[in-house]
PDB file of C-alpha atoms in Angstrom:
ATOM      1  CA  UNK A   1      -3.900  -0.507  19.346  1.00  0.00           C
ATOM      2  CA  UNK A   2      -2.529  -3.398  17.004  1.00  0.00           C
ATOM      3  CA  UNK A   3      -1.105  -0.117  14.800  1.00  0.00           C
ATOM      4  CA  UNK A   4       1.020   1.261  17.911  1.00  0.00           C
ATOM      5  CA  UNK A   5       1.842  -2.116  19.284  1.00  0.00           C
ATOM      6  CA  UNK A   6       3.201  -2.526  15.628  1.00  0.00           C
ATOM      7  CA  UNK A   7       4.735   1.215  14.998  1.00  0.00           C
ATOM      8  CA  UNK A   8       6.717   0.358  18.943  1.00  0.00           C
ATOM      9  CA  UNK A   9       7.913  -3.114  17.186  1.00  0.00           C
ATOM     10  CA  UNK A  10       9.020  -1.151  14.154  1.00  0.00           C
ATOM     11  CA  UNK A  11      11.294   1.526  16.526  1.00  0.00           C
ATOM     12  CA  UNK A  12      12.533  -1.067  18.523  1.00  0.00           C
ATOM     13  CA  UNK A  13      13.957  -3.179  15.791  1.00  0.00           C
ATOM     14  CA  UNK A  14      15.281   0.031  13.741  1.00  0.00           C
ATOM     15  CA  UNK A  15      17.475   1.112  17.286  1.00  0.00           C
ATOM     16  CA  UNK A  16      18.430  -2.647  17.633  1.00  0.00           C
ATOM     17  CA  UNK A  17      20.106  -2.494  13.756  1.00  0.00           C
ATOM     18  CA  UNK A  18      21.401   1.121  14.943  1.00  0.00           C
ATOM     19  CA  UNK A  19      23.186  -0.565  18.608  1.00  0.00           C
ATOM     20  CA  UNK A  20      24.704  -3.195  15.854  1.00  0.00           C
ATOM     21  CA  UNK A  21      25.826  -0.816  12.945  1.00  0.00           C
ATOM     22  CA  UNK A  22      27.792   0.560  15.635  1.00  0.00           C
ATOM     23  CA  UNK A  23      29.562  -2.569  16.395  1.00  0.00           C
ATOM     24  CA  UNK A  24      30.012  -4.833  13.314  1.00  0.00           C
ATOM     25  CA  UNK A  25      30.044  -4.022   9.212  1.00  0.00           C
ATOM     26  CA  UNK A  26      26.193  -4.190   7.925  1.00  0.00           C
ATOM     27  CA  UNK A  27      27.262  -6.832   5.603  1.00  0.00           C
ATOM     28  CA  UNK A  28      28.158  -9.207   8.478  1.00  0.00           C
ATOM     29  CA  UNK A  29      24.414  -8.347  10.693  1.00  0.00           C
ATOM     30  CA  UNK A  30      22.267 -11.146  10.664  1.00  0.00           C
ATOM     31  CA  UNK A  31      18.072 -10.666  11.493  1.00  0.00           C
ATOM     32  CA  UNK A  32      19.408 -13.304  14.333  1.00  0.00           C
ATOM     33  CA  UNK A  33      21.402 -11.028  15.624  1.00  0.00           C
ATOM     34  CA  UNK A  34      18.358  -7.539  14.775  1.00  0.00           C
ATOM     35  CA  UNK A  35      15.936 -10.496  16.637  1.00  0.00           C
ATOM     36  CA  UNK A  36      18.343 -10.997  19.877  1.00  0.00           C
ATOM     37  CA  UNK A  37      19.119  -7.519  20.843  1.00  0.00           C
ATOM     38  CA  UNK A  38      15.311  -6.607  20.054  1.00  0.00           C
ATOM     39  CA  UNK A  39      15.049  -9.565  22.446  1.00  0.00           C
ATOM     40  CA  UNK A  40      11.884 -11.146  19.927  1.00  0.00           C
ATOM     41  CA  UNK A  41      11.718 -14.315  17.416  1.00  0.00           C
ATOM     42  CA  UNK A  42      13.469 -14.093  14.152  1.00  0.00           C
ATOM     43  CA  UNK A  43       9.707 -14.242  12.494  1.00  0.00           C
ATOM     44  CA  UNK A  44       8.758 -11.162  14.087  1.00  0.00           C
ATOM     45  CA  UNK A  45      11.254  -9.341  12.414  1.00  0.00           C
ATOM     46  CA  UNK A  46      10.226 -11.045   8.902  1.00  0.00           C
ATOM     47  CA  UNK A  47       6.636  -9.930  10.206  1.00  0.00           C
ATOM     48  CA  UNK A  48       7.874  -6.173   9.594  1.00  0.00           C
ATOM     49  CA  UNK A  49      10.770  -6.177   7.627  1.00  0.00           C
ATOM     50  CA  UNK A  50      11.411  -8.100   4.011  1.00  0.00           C
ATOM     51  CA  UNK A  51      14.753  -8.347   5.032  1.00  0.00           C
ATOM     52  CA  UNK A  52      17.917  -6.583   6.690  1.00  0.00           C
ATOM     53  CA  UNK A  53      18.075  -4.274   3.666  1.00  0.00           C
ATOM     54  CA  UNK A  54      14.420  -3.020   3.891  1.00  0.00           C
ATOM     55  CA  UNK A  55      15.149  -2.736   8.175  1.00  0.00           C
ATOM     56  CA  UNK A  56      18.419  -0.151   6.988  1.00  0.00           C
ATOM     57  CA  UNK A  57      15.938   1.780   4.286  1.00  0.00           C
ATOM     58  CA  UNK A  58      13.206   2.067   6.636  1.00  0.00           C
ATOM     59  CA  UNK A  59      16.268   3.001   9.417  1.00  0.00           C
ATOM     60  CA  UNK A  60      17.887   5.650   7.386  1.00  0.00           C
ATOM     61  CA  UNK A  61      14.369   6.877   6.304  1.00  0.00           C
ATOM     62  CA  UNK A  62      13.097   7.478   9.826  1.00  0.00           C
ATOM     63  CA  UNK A  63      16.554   9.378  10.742  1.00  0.00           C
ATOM     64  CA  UNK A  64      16.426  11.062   7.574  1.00  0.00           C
ATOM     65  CA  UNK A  65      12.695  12.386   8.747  1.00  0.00           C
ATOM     66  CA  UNK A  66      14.123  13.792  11.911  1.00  0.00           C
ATOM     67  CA  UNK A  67      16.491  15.978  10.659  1.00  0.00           C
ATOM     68  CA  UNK A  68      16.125  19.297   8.496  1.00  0.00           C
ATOM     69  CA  UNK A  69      17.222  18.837   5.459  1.00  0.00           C
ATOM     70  CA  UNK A  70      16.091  21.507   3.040  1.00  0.00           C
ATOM     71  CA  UNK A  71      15.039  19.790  -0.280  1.00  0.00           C
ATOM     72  CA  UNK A  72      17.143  22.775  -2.507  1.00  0.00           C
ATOM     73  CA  UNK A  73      19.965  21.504  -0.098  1.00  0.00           C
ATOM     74  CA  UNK A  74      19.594  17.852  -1.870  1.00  0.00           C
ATOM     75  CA  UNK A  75      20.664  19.352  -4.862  1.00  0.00           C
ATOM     76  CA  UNK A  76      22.996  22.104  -4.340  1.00  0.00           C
ATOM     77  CA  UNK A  77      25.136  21.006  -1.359  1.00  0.00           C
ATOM     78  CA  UNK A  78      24.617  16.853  -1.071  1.00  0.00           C
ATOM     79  CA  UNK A  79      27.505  16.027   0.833  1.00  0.00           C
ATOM     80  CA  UNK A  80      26.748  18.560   3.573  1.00  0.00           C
ATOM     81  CA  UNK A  81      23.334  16.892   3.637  1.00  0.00           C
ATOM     82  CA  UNK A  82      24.397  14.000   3.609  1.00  0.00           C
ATOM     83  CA  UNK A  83      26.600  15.130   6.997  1.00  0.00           C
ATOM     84  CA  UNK A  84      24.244  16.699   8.807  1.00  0.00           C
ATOM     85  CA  UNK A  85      21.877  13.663   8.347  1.00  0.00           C
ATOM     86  CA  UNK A  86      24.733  11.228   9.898  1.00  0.00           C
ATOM     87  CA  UNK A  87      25.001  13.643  12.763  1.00  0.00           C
ATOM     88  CA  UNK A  88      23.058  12.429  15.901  1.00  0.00           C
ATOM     89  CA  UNK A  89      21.354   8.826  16.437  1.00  0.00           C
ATOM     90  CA  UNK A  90      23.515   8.097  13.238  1.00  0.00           C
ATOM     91  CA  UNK A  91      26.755   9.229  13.860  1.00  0.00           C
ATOM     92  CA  UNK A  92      28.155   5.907  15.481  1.00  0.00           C
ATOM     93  CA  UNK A  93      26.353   3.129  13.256  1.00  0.00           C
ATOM     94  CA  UNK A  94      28.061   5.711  10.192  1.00  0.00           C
ATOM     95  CA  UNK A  95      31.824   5.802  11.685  1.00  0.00           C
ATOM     96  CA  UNK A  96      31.515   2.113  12.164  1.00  0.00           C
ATOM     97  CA  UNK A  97      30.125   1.198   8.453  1.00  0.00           C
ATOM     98  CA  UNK A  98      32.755   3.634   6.610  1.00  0.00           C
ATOM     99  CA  UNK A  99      33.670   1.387   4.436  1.00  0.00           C
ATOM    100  CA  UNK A 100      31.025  -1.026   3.919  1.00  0.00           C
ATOM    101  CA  UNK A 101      29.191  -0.924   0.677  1.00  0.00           C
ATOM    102  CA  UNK A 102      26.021  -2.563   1.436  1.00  0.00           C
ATOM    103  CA  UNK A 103      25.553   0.753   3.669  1.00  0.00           C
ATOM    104  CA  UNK A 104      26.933   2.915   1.152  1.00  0.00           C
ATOM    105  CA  UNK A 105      24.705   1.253  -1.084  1.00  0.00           C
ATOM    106  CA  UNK A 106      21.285   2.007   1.114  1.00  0.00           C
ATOM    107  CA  UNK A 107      22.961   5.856   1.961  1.00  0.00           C
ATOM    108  CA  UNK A 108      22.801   6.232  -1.756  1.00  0.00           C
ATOM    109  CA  UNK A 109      19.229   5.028  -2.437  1.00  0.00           C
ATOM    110  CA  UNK A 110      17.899   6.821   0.343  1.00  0.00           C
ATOM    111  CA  UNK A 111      19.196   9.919  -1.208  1.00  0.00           C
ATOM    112  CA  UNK A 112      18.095   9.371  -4.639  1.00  0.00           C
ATOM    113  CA  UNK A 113      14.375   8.501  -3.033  1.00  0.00           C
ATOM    114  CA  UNK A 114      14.633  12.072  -0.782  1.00  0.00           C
ATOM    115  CA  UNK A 115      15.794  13.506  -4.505  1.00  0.00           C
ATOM    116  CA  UNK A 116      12.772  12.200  -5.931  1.00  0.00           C
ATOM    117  CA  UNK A 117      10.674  13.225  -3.197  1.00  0.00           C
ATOM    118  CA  UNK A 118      11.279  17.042  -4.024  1.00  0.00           C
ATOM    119  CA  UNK A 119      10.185  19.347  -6.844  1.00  0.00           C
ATOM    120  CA  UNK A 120      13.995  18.671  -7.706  1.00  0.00           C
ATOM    121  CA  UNK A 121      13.210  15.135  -9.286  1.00  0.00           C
ATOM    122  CA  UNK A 122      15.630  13.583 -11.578  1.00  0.00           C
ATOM    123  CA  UNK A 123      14.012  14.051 -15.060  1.00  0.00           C
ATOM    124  CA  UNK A 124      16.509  16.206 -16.789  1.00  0.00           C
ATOM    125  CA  UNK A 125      19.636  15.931 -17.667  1.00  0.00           C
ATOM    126  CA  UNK A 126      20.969  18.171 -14.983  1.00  0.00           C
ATOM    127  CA  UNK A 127      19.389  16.225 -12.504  1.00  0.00           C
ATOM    128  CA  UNK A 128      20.694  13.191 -13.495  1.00  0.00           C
ATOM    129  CA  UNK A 129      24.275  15.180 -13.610  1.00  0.00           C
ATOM    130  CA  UNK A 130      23.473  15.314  -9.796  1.00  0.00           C
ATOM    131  CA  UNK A 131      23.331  11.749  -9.538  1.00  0.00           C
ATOM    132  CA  UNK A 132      26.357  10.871 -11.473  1.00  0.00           C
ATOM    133  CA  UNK A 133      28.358  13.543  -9.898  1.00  0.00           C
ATOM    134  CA  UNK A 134      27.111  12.210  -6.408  1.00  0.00           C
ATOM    135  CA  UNK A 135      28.281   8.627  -7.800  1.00  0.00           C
ATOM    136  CA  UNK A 136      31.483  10.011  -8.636  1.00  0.00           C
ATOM    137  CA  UNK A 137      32.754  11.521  -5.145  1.00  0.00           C
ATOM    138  CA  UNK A 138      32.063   8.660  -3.475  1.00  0.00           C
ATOM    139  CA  UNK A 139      34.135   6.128  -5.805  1.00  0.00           C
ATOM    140  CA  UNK A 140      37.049   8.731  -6.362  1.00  0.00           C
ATOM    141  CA  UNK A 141      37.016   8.590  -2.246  1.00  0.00           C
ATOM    142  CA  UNK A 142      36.722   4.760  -2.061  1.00  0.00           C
ATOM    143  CA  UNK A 143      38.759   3.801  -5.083  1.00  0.00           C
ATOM    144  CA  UNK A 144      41.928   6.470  -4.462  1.00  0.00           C
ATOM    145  CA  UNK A 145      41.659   6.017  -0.696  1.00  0.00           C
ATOM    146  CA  UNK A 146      41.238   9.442  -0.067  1.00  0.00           C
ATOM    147  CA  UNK A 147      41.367  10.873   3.617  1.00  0.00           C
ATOM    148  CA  UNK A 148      37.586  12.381   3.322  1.00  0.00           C
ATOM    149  CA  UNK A 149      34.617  10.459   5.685  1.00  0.00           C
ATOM    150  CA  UNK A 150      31.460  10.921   3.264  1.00  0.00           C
ATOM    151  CA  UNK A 151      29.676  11.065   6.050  1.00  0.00           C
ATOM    152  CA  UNK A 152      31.149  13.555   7.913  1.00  0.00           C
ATOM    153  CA  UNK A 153      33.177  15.889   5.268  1.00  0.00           C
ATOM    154  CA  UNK A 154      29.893  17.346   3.430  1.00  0.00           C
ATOM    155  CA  UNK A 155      31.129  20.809   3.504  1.00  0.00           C
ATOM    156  CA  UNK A 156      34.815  19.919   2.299  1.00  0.00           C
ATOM    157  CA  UNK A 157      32.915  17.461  -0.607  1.00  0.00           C
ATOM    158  CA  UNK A 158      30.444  19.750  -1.742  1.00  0.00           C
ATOM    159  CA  UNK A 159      33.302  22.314  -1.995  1.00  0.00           C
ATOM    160  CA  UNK A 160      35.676  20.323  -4.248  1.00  0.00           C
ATOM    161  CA  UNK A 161      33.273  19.298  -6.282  1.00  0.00           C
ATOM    162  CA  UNK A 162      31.902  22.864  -7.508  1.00  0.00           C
ATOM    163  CA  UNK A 163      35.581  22.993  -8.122  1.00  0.00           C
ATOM    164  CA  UNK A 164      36.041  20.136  -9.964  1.00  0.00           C
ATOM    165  CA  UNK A 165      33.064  21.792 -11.565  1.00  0.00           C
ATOM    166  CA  UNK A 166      34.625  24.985 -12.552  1.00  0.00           C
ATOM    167  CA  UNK A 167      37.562  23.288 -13.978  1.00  0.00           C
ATOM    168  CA  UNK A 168      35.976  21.619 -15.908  1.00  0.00           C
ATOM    169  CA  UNK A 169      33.508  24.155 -17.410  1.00  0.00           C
ATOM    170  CA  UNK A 170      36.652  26.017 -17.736  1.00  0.00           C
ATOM    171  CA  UNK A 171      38.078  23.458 -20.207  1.00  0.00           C
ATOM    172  CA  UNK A 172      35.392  23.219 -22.216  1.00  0.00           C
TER     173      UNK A 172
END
């Protein structure tokens, strides 16, 4: 009982973070704020969650459980993953933290962790290409203010960078 009285806590707090990543930039979200629209004490939030970083990871990993995602897809198209994982519960907490790199942050661990999770893990050098190359779009979007959502453009991402890619195998 004590287990699904706990597991119901846990859901309630993760759609309480998800009703305020739709409204204000993670950075900014306080547990006050997870514990008043849960409608519970700030402790009982610490009585789950380390923090607001470990609610997000534990967020993310739940909605990242519900979808599909094939783990070849991880490797081979990661933006479009990364899409069709922000489609859904997601898709308004994602709009609304667009720029925020505490979520970009947690977005980019969680996919590293699914990575790891597969018979794709990051041992070789190729993998860790994947990583780096992962790393890559998302600054050359941030830093060159570039009109692509990473959370919504997978298809469009994963395309330019097997052509970024090519060119560059082409070159060498």
């Amino acid at each position: 009982m004590a287990s699904q009285q706990a597991a119901r806590m846990e859901k309630n707090l993760q759609q309480a973070l998800l009703n305020l990543l739709a409204q204000y930039p993670f950075e900014k979200i306080t547990i006050q704020q997870i514990a008043e629209e849960t409608m519970v004490n700030r402790t009982t939030v610490y009585a789950h969650y380390e923090d607001k970083f470990a609610l997000l990871n534990a967020t993310l990993q739940t909605q990242f459980t519900a979808t599909e995602i094939a783990p070849e897809d991880l490797k081979t198209k990661p933006f479009t993953s990364l899409s069709l994982l922000c489609k859904g519960t997601l898709t308004q907490a994602v709009e609304r933290q667009r720029n925020d790199m505490a979520f970009q942050t947690a977005m980019m661990q969680l996919f590293f962790h699914q990575l790891k999770q597969t018979d794709v893990v990051p041992t070789g050098l190729p993998e860790y290409m994947l990583i780096w190359r992962v790393k890559a779009v998302m600054h050359w979007v941030r830093e060159t203010q570039q009109p692509y959502n990473l959370y919504t453009a997978g298809s469009i991402l994963d395309g330019l960078t097997v052509h970024a890619n090519e060119l560059l195998d082409s070159r060498l």
